[in-house]
Amino acid sequence: MVGDGDLEQRLAALEQRVRDLEDHLEVQRMVNSWGPAVDTGDAEAAAALWTAEGVMDSDMSRLEGPVEIEAMVRGAGQQSLIKRGCAHVQGYPVIEVNGDRATAVGYSRVYLGTDDGHDVWRVSANRWELTRTPEGWRITRRTNRRIDGGEQARDVLHDALRSRAD
Amino acid sequence: MVGDGDLEQRLAALEQRVRDLEDHLEVQRMVNSWGPAVDTGDAEAAAALWTAEGVMDSDMSRLEGPVEIEAMVRGAGQQSLIKRGCAHVQGYPVIEVNGDRATAVGYSRVYLGTDDGHDVWRVSANRWELTRTPEGWRITRRTNRRIDGGEQARDVLHDALRSRAD
Amino acid sequence: MVGDGDLEQRLAALEQRVRDLEDHLEVQRMVNSWGPAVDTGDAEAAAALWTAEGVMDSDMSRLEGPVEIEAMVRGAGQQSLIKRGCAHVQGYPVIEVNGDRATAVGYSRVYLGTDDGHDVWRVSANRWELTRTPEGWRITRRTNRRIDGGEQARDVLHDALRSRAD
């Protein structure tokens, strides 16, 4: 005979595990929404992925908050990439969810259209940091470094491994 | 004291959430099976991913139903790609499951072997539409547009964002 | 009125399904940890992904056990890739979990830094085999073949499809 208390405890444990799985997929979804937003020039959608204090820290630029992210998407640089045909594609990252915080560490590539195919313009290391808000997961920080043989990209990428040991 | 009715309701809710997660991974699996099927020339396996009414709508061709998909895989064009060494690699898409329907919107790349490495022949935007059948999830439509700076690819890719607002 | 026995059976079934989902994501995490380990030169982290009997069987080399994997990461070949800027990026594979065994079949790419972007040095077919250990999932074998138009890569990739029929 199984007691209700036992069932309730098992159910509660399972609810938490399912929530962890849902969080994992939702974090992945936020990371994967960045490319479609910037590659279609949807500045509002790109900005809406971030918290009000969100920081995009790249070796190319540093953007603080949704207003600067919107401005970047509307700016001449990004618009010229869009006209050429650009694809910001995230690799599947190593994701850690801890309560209301999450990190996703992995690779990204920017492909650019050419006359007869596509060039790989930029391959980078990324650490995405996210927080759970009343509206769902939002990005608080993205650290992005081109993989150019230098130490900075390796520092970012290595977090995929450090998190395993925690 | 917890009543059985409460437990039953929580269990039923959890069963639905687990089914959603399973559906998500199964949709991803169907999308990821396309590359191995066409890159190994397995025409039957490629066709078996689709419903009888499935449509593959690309800027390069339009294929209707499993018979035309099989014919494409066996055709001279695909066979010459296979001999050169081709890899149809899907990025992890933004997936929406709604009951017995699902969409997956994301990037794909076709890499082709060269003498000393690989070229990126084609980077595309994709919207996969799937339906749940008695045999499992099957593809009903794939819309595929090369990311060439034109509006068509952006229209496809933007569905990754529209679906969020639904 | 719902009996406790019914609830217990449904709960047990759900626990197994949740464990399957967790296994799937954990297998994916192991596969995705390989790139960050070898691209940052963390030989111990790379070796720790494998069982003591793990074999990495590539068309470029055959490594047996953690000691040989560590030596490869520290070796002149890998160190020169790291200095140039390398990114070993796995595509999202087709994953099968069967109890304490799992396979993941899919594509990988190695990108190398150049003066003005990145080259695609190598696109390969991969079959990863894993086993559940007391410390978690570990890799027992990786079969890796360059997609060069030859039959060997197609044999590896085709396992993504064969597993569907099992």
Coordinates of C-alpha atoms in Angstrom, one line a residue:
Chain A
M1 CA 0.0 0.0 0.0
V2 CA 1.4 3.4 -1.0
G3 CA 0.6 6.3 1.2
D4 CA -0.6 9.6 -0.2
G5 CA 2.3 11.4 1.4
D6 CA 4.8 9.3 -0.5
L7 CA 3.0 9.9 -3.8
E8 CA 2.9 13.6 -3.1
Q9 CA 6.6 13.7 -2.4
R10 CA 7.4 11.8 -5.6
L11 CA 5.0 14.1 -7.5
A12 CA 6.6 17.2 -6.2
A13 CA 10.1 15.9 -7.1
L14 CA 8.9 15.2 -10.6
E15 CA 7.3 18.6 -11.0
Q16 CA 10.7 20.2 -10.2
R17 CA 12.5 17.9 -12.7
V18 CA 10.0 18.8 -15.4
R19 CA 10.3 22.5 -14.7
D20 CA 14.1 22.1 -15.0
L21 CA 13.6 20.5 -18.4
E22 CA 11.2 23.2 -19.5
D23 CA 13.7 25.9 -18.4
H24 CA 16.4 24.2 -20.4
L25 CA 14.4 24.3 -23.6
E26 CA 13.2 27.8 -22.9
V27 CA 16.7 29.1 -22.4
Q28 CA 17.7 27.4 -25.6
R29 CA 14.8 29.1 -27.3
M30 CA 15.8 32.6 -26.2
V31 CA 19.4 32.0 -27.4
N32 CA 18.0 30.8 -30.8
S33 CA 15.7 33.7 -31.2
W34 CA 18.6 36.2 -31.4
G35 CA 19.6 35.2 -34.9
P36 CA 16.1 35.5 -36.5
A37 CA 15.6 38.9 -34.8
V38 CA 18.8 40.5 -36.0
D39 CA 18.9 38.7 -39.4
T40 CA 15.4 40.0 -40.2
G41 CA 16.1 43.5 -38.8
D42 CA 13.4 43.2 -36.2
A43 CA 14.9 45.6 -33.7
E44 CA 12.0 45.4 -31.2
A45 CA 12.1 41.6 -31.1
A46 CA 15.8 41.6 -30.7
A47 CA 15.6 44.1 -27.8
A48 CA 12.7 42.2 -26.2
L49 CA 14.9 39.2 -25.5
W50 CA 16.8 41.2 -22.9
T51 CA 16.2 42.7 -19.5
A52 CA 16.2 46.4 -19.1
E53 CA 19.8 46.2 -17.7
G54 CA 20.9 43.7 -20.3
V55 CA 24.5 44.0 -21.6
M56 CA 25.8 42.7 -24.9
D57 CA 29.6 42.7 -24.5
S58 CA 31.3 41.8 -27.7
D59 CA 34.9 42.4 -29.0
M60 CA 33.2 44.5 -31.7
S61 CA 30.9 46.7 -29.5
R62 CA 29.3 47.0 -26.1
L63 CA 25.6 47.6 -26.0
E64 CA 23.7 48.5 -22.8
G65 CA 20.0 48.0 -22.5
P66 CA 17.2 47.5 -25.1
V67 CA 17.6 51.0 -26.6
E68 CA 21.2 50.5 -27.6
I69 CA 20.3 47.0 -28.9
E70 CA 17.5 48.4 -31.0
A71 CA 19.8 51.1 -32.3
M72 CA 22.4 48.5 -33.3
V73 CA 19.9 46.5 -35.3
R74 CA 18.7 49.6 -37.1
G75 CA 22.3 50.9 -37.6
A76 CA 24.2 51.0 -40.9
G77 CA 26.5 48.1 -40.0
Q78 CA 23.7 45.6 -39.3
Q79 CA 21.6 46.8 -42.2
S80 CA 24.4 46.3 -44.7
L81 CA 24.8 42.7 -43.4
I82 CA 21.1 42.1 -43.9
K83 CA 21.2 43.4 -47.4
R84 CA 24.1 41.1 -48.2
G85 CA 22.3 38.1 -46.6
C86 CA 23.4 37.3 -43.1
A87 CA 22.8 34.3 -40.8
H88 CA 23.7 34.4 -37.1
V89 CA 23.6 30.7 -36.2
Q90 CA 24.1 29.5 -32.6
G91 CA 25.5 26.1 -31.9
Y92 CA 23.7 24.1 -29.3
P93 CA 25.3 25.4 -26.1
V94 CA 26.0 23.8 -22.7
I95 CA 23.2 25.0 -20.6
E96 CA 23.1 25.3 -16.8
V97 CA 19.9 26.3 -14.9
N98 CA 20.2 27.2 -11.3
G99 CA 16.8 28.3 -9.9
D100 CA 16.1 31.7 -11.5
R101 CA 19.5 32.0 -13.2
A102 CA 20.8 30.2 -16.2
T103 CA 23.9 30.2 -18.4
A104 CA 24.4 28.9 -21.9
V105 CA 28.0 28.6 -23.3
G106 CA 28.7 27.7 -26.8
Y107 CA 29.7 28.7 -30.4
S108 CA 28.1 31.1 -32.8
R109 CA 28.8 31.7 -36.5
V110 CA 27.9 34.5 -38.8
Y111 CA 27.6 33.5 -42.5
L112 CA 27.5 36.2 -45.2
G113 CA 26.1 35.8 -48.7
T114 CA 28.5 35.9 -51.6
D115 CA 27.9 35.7 -55.4
D116 CA 28.2 31.9 -55.4
G117 CA 27.6 30.8 -51.8
H118 CA 28.3 32.0 -48.3
D119 CA 31.4 33.0 -46.4
V120 CA 32.0 32.2 -42.7
W121 CA 32.6 35.7 -41.6
R122 CA 32.9 35.2 -37.8
V123 CA 33.0 32.2 -35.4
S124 CA 32.8 33.2 -31.8
A125 CA 32.6 31.9 -28.3
N126 CA 29.6 33.0 -26.3
R127 CA 28.4 33.0 -22.7
W128 CA 24.7 33.9 -22.4
E129 CA 23.4 34.7 -18.9
L130 CA 19.7 34.7 -18.3
T131 CA 17.3 35.4 -15.5
R132 CA 13.7 34.3 -14.9
T133 CA 11.3 37.3 -14.9
P134 CA 7.6 37.4 -14.4
E135 CA 7.4 37.5 -18.3
G136 CA 9.7 34.5 -18.7
W137 CA 13.4 34.0 -19.2
R138 CA 15.3 37.1 -20.4
I139 CA 19.0 37.7 -21.3
T140 CA 21.0 39.7 -18.8
R141 CA 24.4 39.5 -20.5
R142 CA 26.0 38.0 -23.6
T143 CA 29.8 37.8 -23.7
N144 CA 30.9 37.3 -27.3
R145 CA 34.6 36.9 -28.4
R146 CA 35.8 36.0 -31.9
I147 CA 37.8 32.7 -31.9
D148 CA 41.0 34.2 -33.3
G149 CA 43.6 32.2 -31.4
G150 CA 43.6 34.7 -28.5
E151 CA 42.9 33.9 -24.9
Q152 CA 39.7 35.9 -24.5
A153 CA 37.6 33.4 -26.6
R154 CA 39.1 30.5 -24.7
D155 CA 38.2 32.1 -21.4
V156 CA 34.5 32.3 -22.5
L157 CA 34.4 28.8 -23.9
H158 CA 36.0 27.3 -20.9
D159 CA 33.0 28.2 -18.8
A160 CA 31.2 25.3 -20.5
L161 CA 33.5 23.0 -18.6
R162 CA 33.9 24.8 -15.3
S163 CA 30.1 24.7 -14.8
R164 CA 30.3 20.9 -14.9
A165 CA 32.5 20.8 -11.9
D166 CA 30.2 23.0 -9.8
Chain B
M1 CA -3.6 15.8 4.1
V2 CA -3.6 15.7 0.3
G3 CA -6.7 14.4 -1.4
D4 CA -6.4 11.9 -4.3
G5 CA -8.3 14.3 -6.5
D6 CA -5.6 16.9 -6.0
L7 CA -2.9 14.4 -6.8
E8 CA -4.7 13.2 -9.9
Q9 CA -5.0 16.8 -11.2
R10 CA -1.4 17.5 -10.6
L11 CA -0.4 14.2 -12.2
A12 CA -2.6 14.9 -15.3
A13 CA -1.0 18.4 -15.7
L14 CA 2.4 16.9 -15.4
E15 CA 1.6 14.2 -18.0
Q16 CA 0.7 16.9 -20.5
R17 CA 3.9 18.9 -19.8
V18 CA 6.0 15.8 -20.3
R19 CA 4.2 15.0 -23.5
D20 CA 5.0 18.6 -24.7
L21 CA 8.7 18.0 -24.0
E22 CA 8.7 14.7 -25.8
D23 CA 6.9 16.2 -28.7
H24 CA 9.5 19.0 -28.9
L25 CA 12.4 16.5 -29.0
E26 CA 10.6 14.3 -31.5
V27 CA 10.0 17.3 -33.8
Q28 CA 13.7 18.1 -33.5
R29 CA 14.5 14.5 -34.4
M30 CA 12.4 14.6 -37.6
V31 CA 14.1 17.8 -38.7
N32 CA 17.5 16.4 -37.9
S33 CA 16.8 13.1 -39.8
W34 CA 16.5 14.9 -43.2
G35 CA 20.3 15.6 -43.5
P36 CA 21.4 12.0 -42.9
A37 CA 18.7 10.7 -45.3
V38 CA 19.6 12.9 -48.3
D39 CA 23.4 12.9 -47.6
T40 CA 23.5 9.1 -47.6
G41 CA 21.1 8.9 -50.6
D42 CA 18.5 6.9 -48.7
A43 CA 15.5 8.0 -50.7
E44 CA 13.0 5.8 -48.8
A45 CA 14.1 7.2 -45.5
A46 CA 14.0 10.7 -46.8
A47 CA 10.5 10.2 -48.1
A48 CA 9.3 8.4 -45.0
L49 CA 9.7 11.6 -42.9
W50 CA 6.8 13.2 -44.8
T51 CA 3.1 12.7 -45.0
A52 CA 1.5 11.6 -48.2
E53 CA 0.6 15.2 -49.0
G54 CA 3.9 16.6 -47.9
V55 CA 5.3 19.6 -49.8
M56 CA 9.0 20.7 -50.0
D57 CA 8.9 24.2 -51.3
S58 CA 12.3 25.6 -52.0
D59 CA 13.6 28.4 -54.2
M60 CA 15.4 25.6 -56.1
S61 CA 12.5 23.2 -56.6
R62 CA 9.0 22.2 -55.5
L63 CA 8.4 18.6 -54.5
E64 CA 5.0 17.2 -53.8
G65 CA 4.6 13.9 -51.9
P66 CA 7.0 11.1 -51.1
V67 CA 7.3 9.9 -54.7
E68 CA 8.8 13.3 -55.9
I69 CA 11.0 13.4 -52.8
E70 CA 12.4 10.0 -53.5
A71 CA 13.0 10.9 -57.1
M72 CA 14.9 14.0 -56.0
V73 CA 17.2 12.0 -53.8
R74 CA 17.9 9.5 -56.6
G75 CA 18.3 12.3 -59.2
A76 CA 21.5 13.4 -60.9
G77 CA 21.7 16.6 -58.9
Q78 CA 21.6 15.1 -55.5
Q79 CA 23.8 12.1 -56.5
S80 CA 26.5 14.5 -57.7
L81 CA 26.4 16.4 -54.4
I82 CA 26.8 13.0 -52.5
K83 CA 29.8 12.0 -54.6
R84 CA 31.4 15.3 -53.8
G85 CA 30.6 14.9 -50.1
C86 CA 27.7 16.9 -48.9
A87 CA 26.3 17.7 -45.4
H88 CA 22.8 19.2 -44.9
V89 CA 23.1 20.5 -41.4
Q90 CA 20.2 22.0 -39.6
G91 CA 20.7 24.6 -36.9
Y92 CA 18.6 24.1 -33.7
P93 CA 15.3 25.7 -34.6
V94 CA 12.7 27.6 -32.6
I95 CA 10.0 24.9 -32.1
E96 CA 6.3 25.4 -31.4
V97 CA 4.0 22.5 -30.6
N98 CA 0.3 23.1 -30.6
G99 CA -1.6 19.9 -30.0
D100 CA -1.2 17.8 -33.1
R101 CA 0.6 20.5 -35.1
A102 CA 4.1 21.8 -34.8
T103 CA 6.5 24.3 -36.5
A104 CA 10.2 24.5 -36.4
V105 CA 11.9 27.7 -37.8
G106 CA 15.6 28.0 -38.2
Y107 CA 18.7 27.9 -40.3
S108 CA 20.2 25.2 -42.5
R109 CA 23.6 24.9 -44.2
V110 CA 24.8 22.7 -47.0
Y111 CA 28.5 22.1 -46.9
L112 CA 30.3 20.6 -49.9
G113 CA 33.7 18.9 -50.0
T114 CA 36.6 20.5 -51.8
D115 CA 40.2 19.3 -52.3
D116 CA 41.4 20.8 -49.0
G117 CA 38.3 21.3 -46.9
H118 CA 34.7 22.3 -47.3
D119 CA 32.8 25.1 -48.9
V120 CA 29.5 26.6 -47.5
W121 CA 27.4 26.2 -50.6
R122 CA 24.1 27.4 -49.2
V123 CA 22.7 28.9 -46.0
S124 CA 18.9 29.0 -45.9
A125 CA 16.0 29.9 -43.8
N126 CA 13.5 27.1 -43.1
R127 CA 10.0 26.7 -41.7
W128 CA 9.2 23.1 -41.1
E129 CA 5.5 22.2 -40.5
L130 CA 4.6 18.9 -38.9
T131 CA 1.6 16.9 -37.9
R132 CA 1.1 14.1 -35.4
T133 CA 0.0 10.9 -37.2
P134 CA -0.8 7.5 -35.8
E135 CA 2.8 6.6 -36.8
G136 CA 4.3 9.6 -35.1
W137 CA 5.2 13.1 -36.2
R138 CA 5.6 13.7 -39.9
I139 CA 6.6 16.7 -42.0
T140 CA 3.7 18.3 -44.0
R141 CA 5.7 21.2 -45.4
R142 CA 9.1 22.7 -45.6
T143 CA 9.6 26.2 -46.8
N144 CA 13.3 26.8 -47.7
R145 CA 14.8 30.0 -49.0
R146 CA 18.4 30.9 -49.5
I147 CA 19.6 33.8 -47.3
D148 CA 20.7 36.0 -50.2
G149 CA 19.7 39.4 -48.9
G150 CA 16.2 39.1 -50.4
E151 CA 12.9 39.4 -48.6
Q152 CA 11.8 35.8 -49.0
A153 CA 14.3 34.3 -46.5
R154 CA 13.5 37.0 -44.0
D155 CA 9.8 36.2 -44.2
V156 CA 10.5 32.6 -43.4
L157 CA 12.9 33.4 -40.5
H158 CA 10.6 36.0 -39.0
D159 CA 8.1 33.3 -38.1
A160 CA 10.5 32.2 -35.4
L161 CA 9.6 35.5 -33.7
R162 CA 5.9 35.8 -34.6
S163 CA 5.2 32.5 -33.0
R164 CA 6.5 33.8 -29.7
A165 CA 3.7 36.4 -29.6
D166 CA 0.9 33.9 -30.2
Chain C
M1 CA -12.6 7.9 -7.3
V2 CA -9.0 7.2 -8.3
G3 CA -7.2 4.5 -6.5
D4 CA -3.7 5.0 -5.1
G5 CA -2.5 2.0 -7.2
D6 CA -3.5 3.7 -10.4
L7 CA -1.8 6.9 -9.4
E8 CA 1.3 5.1 -8.4
Q9 CA 1.5 3.4 -11.8
R10 CA 1.0 6.6 -13.7
L11 CA 3.6 8.3 -11.5
A12 CA 6.1 5.5 -12.1
A13 CA 5.5 5.7 -15.9
L14 CA 6.0 9.4 -15.8
E15 CA 9.2 9.1 -13.7
Q16 CA 10.6 6.9 -16.4
R17 CA 9.7 9.3 -19.2
V18 CA 11.2 12.2 -17.4
R19 CA 14.4 10.2 -16.8
D20 CA 14.5 9.5 -20.6
L21 CA 14.2 13.2 -21.3
E22 CA 17.0 14.0 -18.8
D23 CA 19.2 11.3 -20.3
H24 CA 18.7 12.8 -23.8
L25 CA 19.8 16.3 -22.7
E26 CA 22.7 14.9 -20.7
V27 CA 23.9 12.9 -23.7
Q28 CA 23.7 16.0 -25.7
R29 CA 25.7 17.9 -23.1
M30 CA 28.5 15.4 -23.1
V31 CA 28.7 15.6 -26.9
N32 CA 28.7 19.4 -26.7
S33 CA 31.4 19.5 -24.1
W34 CA 34.0 18.0 -26.4
G35 CA 34.5 21.2 -28.5
P36 CA 35.0 23.5 -25.5
A37 CA 37.5 21.0 -24.0
V38 CA 39.7 20.6 -27.1
D39 CA 39.4 24.2 -28.3
T40 CA 40.6 25.6 -25.0
G41 CA 43.3 22.9 -24.6
D42 CA 41.9 21.5 -21.4
A43 CA 43.3 18.0 -21.8
E44 CA 41.9 16.7 -18.5
A45 CA 38.4 17.9 -19.2
A46 CA 38.5 16.3 -22.7
A47 CA 39.7 13.0 -21.2
A48 CA 37.1 13.1 -18.4
L49 CA 34.3 12.8 -20.9
W50 CA 35.3 9.3 -21.7
T51 CA 35.3 5.9 -19.9
A52 CA 38.7 4.3 -19.1
E53 CA 38.2 2.1 -22.2
G54 CA 37.0 4.9 -24.4
V55 CA 38.1 4.9 -28.1
M56 CA 38.2 7.8 -30.5
D57 CA 38.3 6.3 -33.9
S58 CA 38.8 8.9 -36.6
D59 CA 40.1 8.8 -40.1
M60 CA 42.9 11.0 -38.8
S61 CA 43.9 9.0 -35.8
R62 CA 42.9 6.3 -33.3
L63 CA 43.1 7.2 -29.6
E64 CA 42.5 4.6 -26.9
G65 CA 41.7 5.7 -23.3
P66 CA 42.0 9.0 -21.5
V67 CA 45.8 9.0 -21.5
E68 CA 46.0 9.1 -25.3
I69 CA 43.2 11.6 -25.5
E70 CA 45.0 13.9 -23.1
A71 CA 48.2 13.5 -25.1
M72 CA 46.4 14.4 -28.3
V73 CA 45.1 17.6 -26.8
R74 CA 48.6 18.6 -25.6
G75 CA 50.2 17.5 -28.8
A76 CA 51.7 19.8 -31.5
G77 CA 48.8 19.3 -33.9
Q78 CA 46.0 20.4 -31.6
Q79 CA 48.1 23.2 -30.1
S80 CA 48.7 24.7 -33.5
L81 CA 45.0 24.6 -34.3
I82 CA 44.3 26.3 -30.9
K83 CA 46.8 29.1 -31.7
R84 CA 45.2 29.7 -35.1
G85 CA 41.7 29.7 -33.5
C86 CA 39.7 26.5 -33.8
A87 CA 36.1 25.7 -33.2
H88 CA 34.9 22.1 -33.1
V89 CA 31.1 22.5 -33.4
Q90 CA 28.7 19.6 -33.2
G91 CA 25.4 19.7 -35.0
Y92 CA 22.4 18.6 -32.9
P93 CA 22.5 14.8 -33.4
V94 CA 19.9 12.1 -33.6
I95 CA 20.0 10.6 -30.1
E96 CA 18.8 7.2 -29.0
V97 CA 18.8 6.2 -25.3
N98 CA 18.3 2.6 -24.5
G99 CA 18.6 2.0 -20.7
D100 CA 22.2 2.5 -19.8
R101 CA 23.4 2.9 -23.4
A102 CA 23.0 5.8 -25.8
T103 CA 24.1 6.8 -29.3
A104 CA 24.2 10.2 -30.9
V105 CA 24.7 10.4 -34.7
G106 CA 25.3 13.7 -36.4
Y107 CA 27.5 16.2 -38.1
S108 CA 30.5 18.1 -36.8
R109 CA 32.5 21.0 -38.2
V110 CA 35.9 22.3 -37.5
Y111 CA 36.3 26.0 -38.3
L112 CA 39.8 27.6 -38.4
G113 CA 40.6 31.3 -38.1
T114 CA 42.0 33.1 -41.1
D115 CA 43.2 36.7 -41.5
D116 CA 39.8 37.9 -42.4
G117 CA 37.3 35.3 -41.2
H118 CA 37.2 31.5 -40.8
D119 CA 37.6 28.5 -43.1
V120 CA 35.6 25.3 -42.8
W121 CA 38.5 22.9 -42.5
R122 CA 36.6 19.7 -41.9
V123 CA 32.9 18.5 -41.9
S124 CA 32.5 15.0 -40.6
A125 CA 29.9 12.3 -39.7
N126 CA 30.0 11.1 -36.1
R127 CA 28.6 8.3 -34.1
W128 CA 29.0 8.8 -30.4
E129 CA 28.4 5.8 -28.1
L130 CA 27.8 6.5 -24.4
T131 CA 27.2 4.5 -21.3
R132 CA 25.7 5.4 -18.0
T133 CA 28.3 5.1 -15.2
P134 CA 28.0 5.8 -11.4
E135 CA 29.4 9.3 -12.2
G136 CA 27.0 10.0 -15.1
W137 CA 27.0 9.4 -18.8
R138 CA 30.5 8.9 -20.4
I139 CA 31.6 8.4 -24.0
T140 CA 32.8 4.9 -24.9
R141 CA 33.4 5.4 -28.6
R142 CA 33.3 8.1 -31.2
T143 CA 33.5 7.2 -34.8
N144 CA 34.4 10.2 -36.9
R145 CA 34.8 10.3 -40.7
R146 CA 35.3 13.3 -43.0
I147 CA 32.5 13.8 -45.4
D148 CA 34.6 13.5 -48.6
G149 CA 32.3 11.7 -50.9
G150 CA 33.5 8.3 -49.7
E151 CA 31.4 5.5 -48.3
Q152 CA 32.8 5.6 -44.7
A153 CA 31.1 8.8 -43.7
R154 CA 27.8 7.7 -45.2
D155 CA 28.0 4.5 -43.2
V156 CA 28.3 6.4 -40.0
L157 CA 25.6 8.9 -40.9
H158 CA 23.2 6.3 -41.9
D159 CA 23.0 5.0 -38.4
A160 CA 20.9 8.0 -37.6
L161 CA 18.2 6.4 -39.8
R162 CA 18.7 2.8 -38.9
S163 CA 18.1 3.5 -35.3
R164 CA 14.6 4.9 -36.1
A165 CA 13.5 1.5 -37.4
D166 CA 14.6 -0.4 -34.3

